[in-house]
Coordinates of N, CA, C and O in Angstrom, one line a residue:
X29 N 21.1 -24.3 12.0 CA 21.8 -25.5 11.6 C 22.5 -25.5 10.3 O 23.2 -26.4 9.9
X30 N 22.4 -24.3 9.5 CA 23.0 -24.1 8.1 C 24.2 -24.5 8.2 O 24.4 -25.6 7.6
X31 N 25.5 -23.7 9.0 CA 26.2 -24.0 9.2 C 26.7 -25.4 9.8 O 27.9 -25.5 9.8
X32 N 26.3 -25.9 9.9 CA 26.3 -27.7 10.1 C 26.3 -28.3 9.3 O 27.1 -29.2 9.2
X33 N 25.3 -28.1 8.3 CA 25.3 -28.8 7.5 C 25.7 -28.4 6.2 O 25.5 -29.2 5.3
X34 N 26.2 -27.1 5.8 CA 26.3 -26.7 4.8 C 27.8 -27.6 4.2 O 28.3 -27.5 3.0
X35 N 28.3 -28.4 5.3 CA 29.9 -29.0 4.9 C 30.0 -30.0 4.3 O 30.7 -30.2 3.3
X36 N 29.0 -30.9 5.1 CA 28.6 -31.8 4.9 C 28.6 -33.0 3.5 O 27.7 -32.9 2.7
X37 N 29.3 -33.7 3.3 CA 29.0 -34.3 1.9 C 27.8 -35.7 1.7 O 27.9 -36.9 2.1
X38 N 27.0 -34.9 0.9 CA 25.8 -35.8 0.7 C 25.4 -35.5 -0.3 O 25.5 -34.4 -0.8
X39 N 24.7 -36.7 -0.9 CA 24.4 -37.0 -2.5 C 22.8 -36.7 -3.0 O 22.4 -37.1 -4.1
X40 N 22.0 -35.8 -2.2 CA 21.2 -35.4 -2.3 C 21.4 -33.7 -2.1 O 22.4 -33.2 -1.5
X41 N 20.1 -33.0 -2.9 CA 20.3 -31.0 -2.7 C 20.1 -31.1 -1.3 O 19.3 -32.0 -1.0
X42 N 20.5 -30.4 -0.5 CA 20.3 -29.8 0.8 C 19.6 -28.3 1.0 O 20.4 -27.4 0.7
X43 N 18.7 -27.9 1.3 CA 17.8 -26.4 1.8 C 17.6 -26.7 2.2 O 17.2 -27.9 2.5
X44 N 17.7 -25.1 2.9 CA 17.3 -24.5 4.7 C 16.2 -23.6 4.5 O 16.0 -22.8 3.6
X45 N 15.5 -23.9 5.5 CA 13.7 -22.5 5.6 C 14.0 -21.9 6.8 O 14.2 -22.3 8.0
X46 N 14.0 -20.7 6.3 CA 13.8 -20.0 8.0 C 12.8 -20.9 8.8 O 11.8 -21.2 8.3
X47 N 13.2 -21.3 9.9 CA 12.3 -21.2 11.3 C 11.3 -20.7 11.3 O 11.6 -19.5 10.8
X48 N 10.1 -20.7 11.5 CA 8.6 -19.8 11.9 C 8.4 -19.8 13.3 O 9.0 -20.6 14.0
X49 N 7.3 -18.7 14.1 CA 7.2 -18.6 15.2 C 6.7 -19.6 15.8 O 7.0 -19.9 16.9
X50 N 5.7 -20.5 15.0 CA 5.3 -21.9 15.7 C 6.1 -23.2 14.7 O 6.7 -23.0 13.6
X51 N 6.0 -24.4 15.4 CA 6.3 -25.2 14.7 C 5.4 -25.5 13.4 O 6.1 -26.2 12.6
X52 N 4.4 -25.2 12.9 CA 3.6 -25.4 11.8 C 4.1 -24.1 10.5 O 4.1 -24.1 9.3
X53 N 4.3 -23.0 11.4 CA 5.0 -22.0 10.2 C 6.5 -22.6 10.2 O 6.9 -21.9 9.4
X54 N 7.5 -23.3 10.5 CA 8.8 -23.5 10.2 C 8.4 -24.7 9.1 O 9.1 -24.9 8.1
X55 N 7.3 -25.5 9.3 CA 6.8 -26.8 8.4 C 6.5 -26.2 7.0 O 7.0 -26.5 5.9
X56 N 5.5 -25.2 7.4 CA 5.3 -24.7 6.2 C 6.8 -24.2 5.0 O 7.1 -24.4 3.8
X57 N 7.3 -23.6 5.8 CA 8.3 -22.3 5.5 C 9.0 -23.8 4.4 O 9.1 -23.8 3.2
X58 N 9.5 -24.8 5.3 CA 10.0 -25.7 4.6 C 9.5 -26.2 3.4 O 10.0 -26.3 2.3
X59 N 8.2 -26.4 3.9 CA 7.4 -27.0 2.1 C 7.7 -26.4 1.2 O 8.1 -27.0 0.2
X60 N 7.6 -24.5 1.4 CA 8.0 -24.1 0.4 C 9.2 -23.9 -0.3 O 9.5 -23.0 -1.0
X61 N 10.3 -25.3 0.1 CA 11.3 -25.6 -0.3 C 11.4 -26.7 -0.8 O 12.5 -26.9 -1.3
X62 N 10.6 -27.6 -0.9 CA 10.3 -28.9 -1.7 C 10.3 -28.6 -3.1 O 9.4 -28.2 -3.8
X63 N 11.4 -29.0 -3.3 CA 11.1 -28.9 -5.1 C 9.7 -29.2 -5.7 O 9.0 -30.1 -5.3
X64 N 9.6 -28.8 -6.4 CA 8.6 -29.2 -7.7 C 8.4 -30.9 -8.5 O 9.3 -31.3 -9.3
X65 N 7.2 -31.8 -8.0 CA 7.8 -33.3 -8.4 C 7.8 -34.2 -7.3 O 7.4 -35.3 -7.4
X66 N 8.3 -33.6 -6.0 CA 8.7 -34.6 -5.1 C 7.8 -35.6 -4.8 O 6.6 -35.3 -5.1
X67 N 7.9 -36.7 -4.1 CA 7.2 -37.7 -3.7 C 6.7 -37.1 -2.3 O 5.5 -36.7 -2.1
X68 N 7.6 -37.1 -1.2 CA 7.1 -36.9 -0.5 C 7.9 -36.2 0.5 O 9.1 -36.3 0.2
X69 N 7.6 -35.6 1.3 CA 8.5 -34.0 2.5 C 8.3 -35.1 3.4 O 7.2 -35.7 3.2
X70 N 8.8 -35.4 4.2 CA 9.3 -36.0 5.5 C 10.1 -35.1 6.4 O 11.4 -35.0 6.2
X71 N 9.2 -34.3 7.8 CA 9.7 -33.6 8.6 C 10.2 -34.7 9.6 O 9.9 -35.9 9.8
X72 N 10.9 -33.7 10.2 CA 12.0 -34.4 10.9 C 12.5 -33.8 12.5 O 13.7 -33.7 12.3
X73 N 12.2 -33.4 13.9 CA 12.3 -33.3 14.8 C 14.1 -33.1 15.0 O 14.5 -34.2 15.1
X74 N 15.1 -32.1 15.1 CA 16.4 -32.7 15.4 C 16.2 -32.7 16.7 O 17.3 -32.1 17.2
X75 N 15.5 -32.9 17.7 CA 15.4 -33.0 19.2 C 15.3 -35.0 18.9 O 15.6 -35.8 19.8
X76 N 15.0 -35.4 18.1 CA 14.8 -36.8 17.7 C 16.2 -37.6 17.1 O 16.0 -38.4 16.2
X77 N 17.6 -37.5 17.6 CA 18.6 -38.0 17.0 C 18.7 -39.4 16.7 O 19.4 -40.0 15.9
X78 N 17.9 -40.0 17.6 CA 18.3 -41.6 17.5 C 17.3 -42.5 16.8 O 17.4 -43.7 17.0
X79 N 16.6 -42.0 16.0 CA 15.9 -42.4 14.9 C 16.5 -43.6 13.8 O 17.7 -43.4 13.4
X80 N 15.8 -44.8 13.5 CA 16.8 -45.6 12.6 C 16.3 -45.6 11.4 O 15.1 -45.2 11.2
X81 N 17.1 -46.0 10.5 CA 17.3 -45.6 9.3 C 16.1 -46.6 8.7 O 15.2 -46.0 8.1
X82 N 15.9 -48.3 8.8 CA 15.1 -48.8 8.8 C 13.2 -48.1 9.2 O 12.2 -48.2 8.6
X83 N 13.5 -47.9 10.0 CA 12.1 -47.6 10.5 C 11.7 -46.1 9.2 O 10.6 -46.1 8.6
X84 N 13.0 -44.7 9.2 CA 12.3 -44.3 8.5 C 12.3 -44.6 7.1 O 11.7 -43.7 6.5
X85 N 12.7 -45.4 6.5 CA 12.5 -46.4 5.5 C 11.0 -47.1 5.1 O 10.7 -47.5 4.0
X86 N 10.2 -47.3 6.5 CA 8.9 -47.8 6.3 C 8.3 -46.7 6.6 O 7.2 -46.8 5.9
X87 N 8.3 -45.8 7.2 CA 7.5 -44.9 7.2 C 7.5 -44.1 6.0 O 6.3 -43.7 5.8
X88 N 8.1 -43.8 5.2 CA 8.3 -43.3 3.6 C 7.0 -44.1 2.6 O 6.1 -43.7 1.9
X89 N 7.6 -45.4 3.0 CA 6.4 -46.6 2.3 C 5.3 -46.5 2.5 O 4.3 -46.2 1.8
X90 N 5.5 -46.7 3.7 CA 3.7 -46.2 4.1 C 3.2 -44.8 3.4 O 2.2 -44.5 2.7
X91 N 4.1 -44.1 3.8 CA 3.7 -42.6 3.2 C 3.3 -42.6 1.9 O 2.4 -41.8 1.4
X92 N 4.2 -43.6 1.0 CA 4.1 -43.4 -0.6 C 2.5 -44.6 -1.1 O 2.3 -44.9 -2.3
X93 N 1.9 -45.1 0.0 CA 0.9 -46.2 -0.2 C -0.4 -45.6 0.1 O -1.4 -46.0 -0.5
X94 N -0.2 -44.4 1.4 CA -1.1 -43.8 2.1 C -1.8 -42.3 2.1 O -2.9 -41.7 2.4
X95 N -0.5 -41.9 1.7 CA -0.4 -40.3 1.4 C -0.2 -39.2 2.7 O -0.2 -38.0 2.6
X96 N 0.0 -40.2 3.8 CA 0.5 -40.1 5.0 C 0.8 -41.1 6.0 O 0.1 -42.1 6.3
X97 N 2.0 -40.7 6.8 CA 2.3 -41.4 7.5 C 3.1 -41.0 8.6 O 3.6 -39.9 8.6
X98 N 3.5 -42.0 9.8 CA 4.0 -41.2 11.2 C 4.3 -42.6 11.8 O 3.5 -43.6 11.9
X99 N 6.0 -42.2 12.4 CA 6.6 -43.0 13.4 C 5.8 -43.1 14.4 O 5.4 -41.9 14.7
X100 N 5.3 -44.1 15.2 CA 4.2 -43.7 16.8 C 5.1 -45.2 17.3 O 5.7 -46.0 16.5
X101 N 4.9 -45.2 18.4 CA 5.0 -46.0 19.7 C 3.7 -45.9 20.4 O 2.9 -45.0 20.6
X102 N 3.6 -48.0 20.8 CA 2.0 -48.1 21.8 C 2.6 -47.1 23.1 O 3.8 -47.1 23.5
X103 N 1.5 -46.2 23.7 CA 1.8 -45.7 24.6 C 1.7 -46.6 25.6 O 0.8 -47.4 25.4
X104 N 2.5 -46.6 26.7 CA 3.3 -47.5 28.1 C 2.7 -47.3 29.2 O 2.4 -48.1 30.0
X105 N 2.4 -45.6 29.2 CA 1.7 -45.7 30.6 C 0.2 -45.2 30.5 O -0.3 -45.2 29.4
X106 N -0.5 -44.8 31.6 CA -1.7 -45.3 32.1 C -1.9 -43.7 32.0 O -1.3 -43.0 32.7
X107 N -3.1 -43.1 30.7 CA -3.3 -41.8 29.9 C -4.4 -41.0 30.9 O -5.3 -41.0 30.1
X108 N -5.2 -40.2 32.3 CA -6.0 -39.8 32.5 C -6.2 -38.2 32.0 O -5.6 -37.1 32.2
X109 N -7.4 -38.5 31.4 CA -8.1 -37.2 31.0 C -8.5 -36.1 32.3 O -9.3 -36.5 33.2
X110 N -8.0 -35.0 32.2 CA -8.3 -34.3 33.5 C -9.1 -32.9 33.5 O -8.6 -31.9 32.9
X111 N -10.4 -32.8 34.4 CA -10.9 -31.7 34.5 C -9.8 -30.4 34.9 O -8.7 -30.4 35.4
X112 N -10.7 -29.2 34.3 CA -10.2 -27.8 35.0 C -9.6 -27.9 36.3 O -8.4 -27.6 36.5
X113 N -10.4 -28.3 37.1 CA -9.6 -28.3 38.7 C -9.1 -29.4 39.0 O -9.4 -30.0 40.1
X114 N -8.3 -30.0 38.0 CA -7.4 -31.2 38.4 C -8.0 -32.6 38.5 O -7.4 -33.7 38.4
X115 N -9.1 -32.6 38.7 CA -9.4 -33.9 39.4 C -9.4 -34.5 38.3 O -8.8 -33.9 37.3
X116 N -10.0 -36.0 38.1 CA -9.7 -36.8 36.8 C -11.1 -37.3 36.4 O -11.9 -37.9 37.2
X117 N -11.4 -37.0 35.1 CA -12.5 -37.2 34.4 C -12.6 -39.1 33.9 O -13.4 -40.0 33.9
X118 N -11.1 -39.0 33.5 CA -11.7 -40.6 32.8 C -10.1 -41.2 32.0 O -9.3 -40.8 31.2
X119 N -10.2 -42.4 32.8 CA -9.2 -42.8 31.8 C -9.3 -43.4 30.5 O -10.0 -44.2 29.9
X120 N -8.1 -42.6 30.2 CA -8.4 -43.1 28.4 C -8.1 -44.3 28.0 O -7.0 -44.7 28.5
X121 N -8.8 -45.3 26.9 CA -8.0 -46.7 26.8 C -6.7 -46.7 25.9 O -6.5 -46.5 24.7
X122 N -5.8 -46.9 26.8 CA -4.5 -47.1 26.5 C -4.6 -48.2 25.1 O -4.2 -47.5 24.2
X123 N -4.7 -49.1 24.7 CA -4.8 -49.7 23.7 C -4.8 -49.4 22.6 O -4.1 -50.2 21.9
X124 N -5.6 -48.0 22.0 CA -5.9 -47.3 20.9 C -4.8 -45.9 21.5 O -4.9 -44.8 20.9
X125 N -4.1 -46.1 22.3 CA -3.3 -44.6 22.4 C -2.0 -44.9 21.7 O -1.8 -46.1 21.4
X126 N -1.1 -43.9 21.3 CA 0.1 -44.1 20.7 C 1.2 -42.9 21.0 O 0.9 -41.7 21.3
X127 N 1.9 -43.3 20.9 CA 2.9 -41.4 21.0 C 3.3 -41.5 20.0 O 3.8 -42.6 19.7
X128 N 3.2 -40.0 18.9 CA 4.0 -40.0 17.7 C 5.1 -39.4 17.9 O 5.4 -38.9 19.0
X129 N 5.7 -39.5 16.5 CA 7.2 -39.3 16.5 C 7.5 -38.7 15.4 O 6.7 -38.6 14.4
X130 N 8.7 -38.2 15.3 CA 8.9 -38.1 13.9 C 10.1 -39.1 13.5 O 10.9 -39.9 14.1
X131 N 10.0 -38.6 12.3 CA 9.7 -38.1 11.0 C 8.3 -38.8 10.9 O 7.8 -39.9 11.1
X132 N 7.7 -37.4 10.4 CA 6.1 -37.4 9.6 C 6.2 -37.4 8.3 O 6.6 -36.3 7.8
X133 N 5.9 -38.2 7.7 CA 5.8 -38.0 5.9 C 4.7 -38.4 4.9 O 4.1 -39.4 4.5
X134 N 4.6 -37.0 4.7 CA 3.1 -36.5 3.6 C 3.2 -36.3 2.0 O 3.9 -35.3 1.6
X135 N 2.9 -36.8 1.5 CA 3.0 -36.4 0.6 C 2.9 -34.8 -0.1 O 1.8 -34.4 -0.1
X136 N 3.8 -34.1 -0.7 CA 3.7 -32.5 -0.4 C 2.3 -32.0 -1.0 O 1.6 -31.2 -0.4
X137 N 1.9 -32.6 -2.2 CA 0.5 -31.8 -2.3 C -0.9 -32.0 -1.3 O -2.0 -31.5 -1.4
X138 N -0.1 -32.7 -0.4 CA -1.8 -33.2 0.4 C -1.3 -32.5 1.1 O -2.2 -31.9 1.8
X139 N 0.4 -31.9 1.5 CA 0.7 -31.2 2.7 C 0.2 -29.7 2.4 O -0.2 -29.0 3.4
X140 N 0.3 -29.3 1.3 CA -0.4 -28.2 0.6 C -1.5 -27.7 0.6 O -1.8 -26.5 1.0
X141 N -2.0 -28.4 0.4 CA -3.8 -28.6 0.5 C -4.0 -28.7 1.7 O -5.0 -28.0 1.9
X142 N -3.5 -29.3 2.9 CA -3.9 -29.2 4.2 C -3.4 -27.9 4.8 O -4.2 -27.5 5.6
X143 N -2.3 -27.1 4.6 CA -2.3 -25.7 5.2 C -3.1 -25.1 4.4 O -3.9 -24.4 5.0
X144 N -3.2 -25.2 3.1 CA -4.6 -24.0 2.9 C -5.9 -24.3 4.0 O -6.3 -23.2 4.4
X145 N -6.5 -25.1 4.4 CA -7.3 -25.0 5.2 C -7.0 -24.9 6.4 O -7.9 -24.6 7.2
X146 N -5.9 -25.2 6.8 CA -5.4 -24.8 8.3 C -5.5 -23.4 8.5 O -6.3 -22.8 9.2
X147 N -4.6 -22.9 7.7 CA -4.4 -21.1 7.5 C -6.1 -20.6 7.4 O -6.4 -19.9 8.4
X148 N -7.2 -21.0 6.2 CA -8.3 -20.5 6.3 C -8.9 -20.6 8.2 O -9.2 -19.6 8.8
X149 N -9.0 -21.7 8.5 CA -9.9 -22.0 9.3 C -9.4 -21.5 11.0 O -10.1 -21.3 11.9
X150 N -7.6 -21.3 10.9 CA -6.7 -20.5 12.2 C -6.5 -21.6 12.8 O -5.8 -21.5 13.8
X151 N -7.0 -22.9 12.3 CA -6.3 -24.0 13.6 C -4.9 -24.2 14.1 O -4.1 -24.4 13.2
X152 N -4.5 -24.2 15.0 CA -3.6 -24.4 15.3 C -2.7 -26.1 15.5 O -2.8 -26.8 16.4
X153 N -2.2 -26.3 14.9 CA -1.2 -27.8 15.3 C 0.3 -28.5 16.0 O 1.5 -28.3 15.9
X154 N -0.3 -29.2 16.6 CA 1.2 -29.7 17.2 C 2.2 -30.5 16.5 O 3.3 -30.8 16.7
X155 N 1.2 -30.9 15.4 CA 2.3 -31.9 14.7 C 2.0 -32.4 13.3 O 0.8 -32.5 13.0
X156 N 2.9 -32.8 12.4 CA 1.9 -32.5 10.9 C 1.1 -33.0 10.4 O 0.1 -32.4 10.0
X157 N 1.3 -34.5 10.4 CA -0.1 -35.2 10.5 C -1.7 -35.0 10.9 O -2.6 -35.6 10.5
X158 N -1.5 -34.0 12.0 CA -2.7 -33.5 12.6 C -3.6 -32.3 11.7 O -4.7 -31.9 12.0
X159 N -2.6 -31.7 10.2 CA -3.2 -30.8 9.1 C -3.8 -31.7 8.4 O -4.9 -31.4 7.9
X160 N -3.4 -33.0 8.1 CA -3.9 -34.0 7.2 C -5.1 -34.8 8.1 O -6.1 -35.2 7.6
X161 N -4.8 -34.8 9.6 CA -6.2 -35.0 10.2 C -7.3 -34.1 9.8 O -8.4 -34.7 9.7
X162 N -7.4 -33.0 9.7 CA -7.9 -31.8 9.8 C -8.9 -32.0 8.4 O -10.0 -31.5 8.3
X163 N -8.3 -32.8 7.1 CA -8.7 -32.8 6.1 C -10.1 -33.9 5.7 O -11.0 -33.9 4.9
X164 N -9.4 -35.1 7.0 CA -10.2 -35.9 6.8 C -9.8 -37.2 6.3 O -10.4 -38.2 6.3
X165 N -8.6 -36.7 5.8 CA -7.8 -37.9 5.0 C -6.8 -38.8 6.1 O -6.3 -38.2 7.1
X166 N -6.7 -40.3 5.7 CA -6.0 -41.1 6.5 C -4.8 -40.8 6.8 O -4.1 -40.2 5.9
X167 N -4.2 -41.0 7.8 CA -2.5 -41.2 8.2 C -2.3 -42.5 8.8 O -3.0 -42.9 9.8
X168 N -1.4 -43.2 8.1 CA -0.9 -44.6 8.9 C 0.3 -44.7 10.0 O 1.5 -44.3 9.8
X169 N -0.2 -45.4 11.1 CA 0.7 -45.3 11.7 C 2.2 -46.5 11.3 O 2.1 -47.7 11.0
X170 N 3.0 -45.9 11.3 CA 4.0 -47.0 11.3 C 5.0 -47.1 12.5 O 5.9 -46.3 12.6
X171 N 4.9 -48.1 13.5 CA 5.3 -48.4 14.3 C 7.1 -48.6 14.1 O 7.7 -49.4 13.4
X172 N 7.4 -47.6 15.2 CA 8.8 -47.1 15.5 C 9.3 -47.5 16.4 O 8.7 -48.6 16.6
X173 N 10.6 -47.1 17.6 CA 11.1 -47.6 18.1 C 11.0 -46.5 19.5 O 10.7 -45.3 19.4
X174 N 11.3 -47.3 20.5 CA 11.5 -46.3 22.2 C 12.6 -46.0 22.0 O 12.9 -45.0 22.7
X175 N 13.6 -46.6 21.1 CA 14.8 -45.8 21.1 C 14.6 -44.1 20.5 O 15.3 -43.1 20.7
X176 N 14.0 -44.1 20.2 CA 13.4 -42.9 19.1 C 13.3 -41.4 19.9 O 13.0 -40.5 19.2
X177 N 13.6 -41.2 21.2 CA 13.3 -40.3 21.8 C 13.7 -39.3 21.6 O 14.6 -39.1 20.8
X178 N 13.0 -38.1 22.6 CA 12.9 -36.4 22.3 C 13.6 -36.1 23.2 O 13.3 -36.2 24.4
X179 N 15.2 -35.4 22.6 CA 15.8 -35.8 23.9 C 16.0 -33.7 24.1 O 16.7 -32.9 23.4
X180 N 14.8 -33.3 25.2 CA 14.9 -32.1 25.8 C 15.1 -31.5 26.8 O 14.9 -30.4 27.1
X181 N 15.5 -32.3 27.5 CA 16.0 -32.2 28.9 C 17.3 -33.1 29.4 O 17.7 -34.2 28.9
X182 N 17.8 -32.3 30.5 CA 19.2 -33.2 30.7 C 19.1 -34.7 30.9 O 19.8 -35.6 30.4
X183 N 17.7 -34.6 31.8 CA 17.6 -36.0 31.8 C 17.4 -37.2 30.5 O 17.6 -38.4 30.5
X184 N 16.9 -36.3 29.5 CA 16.5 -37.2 28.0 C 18.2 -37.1 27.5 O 18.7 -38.2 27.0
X185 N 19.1 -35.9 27.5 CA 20.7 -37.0 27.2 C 20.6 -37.1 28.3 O 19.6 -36.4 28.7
X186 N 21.0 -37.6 29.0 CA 21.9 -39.1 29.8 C 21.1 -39.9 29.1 O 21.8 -40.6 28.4
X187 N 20.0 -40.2 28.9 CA 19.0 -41.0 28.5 C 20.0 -41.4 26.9 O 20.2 -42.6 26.7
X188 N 20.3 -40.7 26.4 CA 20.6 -40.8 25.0 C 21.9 -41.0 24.7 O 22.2 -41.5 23.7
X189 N 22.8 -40.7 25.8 CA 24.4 -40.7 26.3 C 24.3 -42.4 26.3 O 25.2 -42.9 25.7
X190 N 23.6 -43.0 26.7 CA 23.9 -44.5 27.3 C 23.0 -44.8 26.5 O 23.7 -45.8 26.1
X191 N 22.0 -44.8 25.7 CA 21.9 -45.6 24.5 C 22.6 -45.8 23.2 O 22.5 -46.9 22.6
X192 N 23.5 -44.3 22.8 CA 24.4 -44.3 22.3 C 25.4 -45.3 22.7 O 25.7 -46.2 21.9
X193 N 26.0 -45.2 24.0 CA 27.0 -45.8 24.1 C 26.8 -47.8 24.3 O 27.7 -48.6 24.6
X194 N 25.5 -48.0 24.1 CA 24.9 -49.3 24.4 C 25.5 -49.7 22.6 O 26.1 -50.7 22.3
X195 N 25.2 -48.5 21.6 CA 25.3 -49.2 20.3 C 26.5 -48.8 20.0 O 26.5 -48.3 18.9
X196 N 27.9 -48.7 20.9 CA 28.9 -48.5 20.6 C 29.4 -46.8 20.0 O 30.5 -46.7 19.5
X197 N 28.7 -46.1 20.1 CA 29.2 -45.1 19.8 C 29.7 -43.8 20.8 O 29.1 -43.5 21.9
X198 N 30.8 -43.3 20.3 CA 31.4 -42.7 21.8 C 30.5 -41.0 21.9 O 30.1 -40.2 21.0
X199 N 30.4 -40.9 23.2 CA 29.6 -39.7 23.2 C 30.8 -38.4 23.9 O 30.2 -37.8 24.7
X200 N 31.3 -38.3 23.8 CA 32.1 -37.0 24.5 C 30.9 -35.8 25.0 O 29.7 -35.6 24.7
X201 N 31.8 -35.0 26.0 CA 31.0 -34.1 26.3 C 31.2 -32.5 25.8 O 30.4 -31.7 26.2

């Protein structure tokens, strides 16, 4: 994405981290591009374009009140836990479920401190907040939008083609 964005005019520094083979080494790789000082690294999904500017505005807040925090949506549908051979162990209560999202934003020394123990211990993660789970320390959810989606499949654009074009914006192909 260097190239994309290297044109770009914006009023903050811009760095790029190499990519890592999982998503937690490209996170890392990044941190180690956070300047020295910062408040807080807020990762950012670009499979996640339709993200609003408001929402990650409170998730920052939270972050800077909490020392973490994460866009989530109440999960919609009906979650079953499933044995080895398919069958279904138990449904989970939807009420306490959420889907996160990104932007995740940690504060960098706690994000610091949580890969040292990640890396010691080999855990593996799906998403960043879950290094700061790992620690023991809180993450707040801040409630985001369904517009917010992961758009990875053809089906997720058209999905994104017509929400785009709901808020006026033209999508060419």
């Amino acid at each position: 994405y260097r190239d994309i964005f290297e044109g770009c005019p914006v009023s903050k520094p811009v760095k790029f981290a190499l990519p890592g083979k999982e998503r937690q080494d490209s996170v890392f790789n990044g941190l180690s591009e956070v300047r020295e000082g910062a408040a807080l690294a807020a990762i950012h999904d670009s499979a996640r374009p339709l993200v609003d500017l408001a929402d990650v505005s409170r998730c920052c807040a939270d972050a800077m009140e909490h020392g973490a925090a994460v866009l989530a949506v109440r999960c919609k549908a009906t979650v079953k836990e499933a044995n080895d051979d398919l069958s279904i162990a138990k449904t989970l209560d939807r009420s306490k479920l959420w889907e996160m999202q990104t932007p995740q934003v940690i504060k960098p020394d706690l994000l610091k401190e949580g890969f040292k123990l990640v890396n010691e211990k080999g855990y593996e993660v799906t998403d960043d907040v879950s290094i700061v789970e790992f620690m023991g320390e809180r993450v707040q959810i801040t409630e985001g939008s369904y517009v917010n989606i992961k758009v990875t499949t053809p089906e997720d654009m058209f999905i994104a083609e017509r929400l785009l074009n709901e808020q006026g914006v033209t999508v060419s192909a």
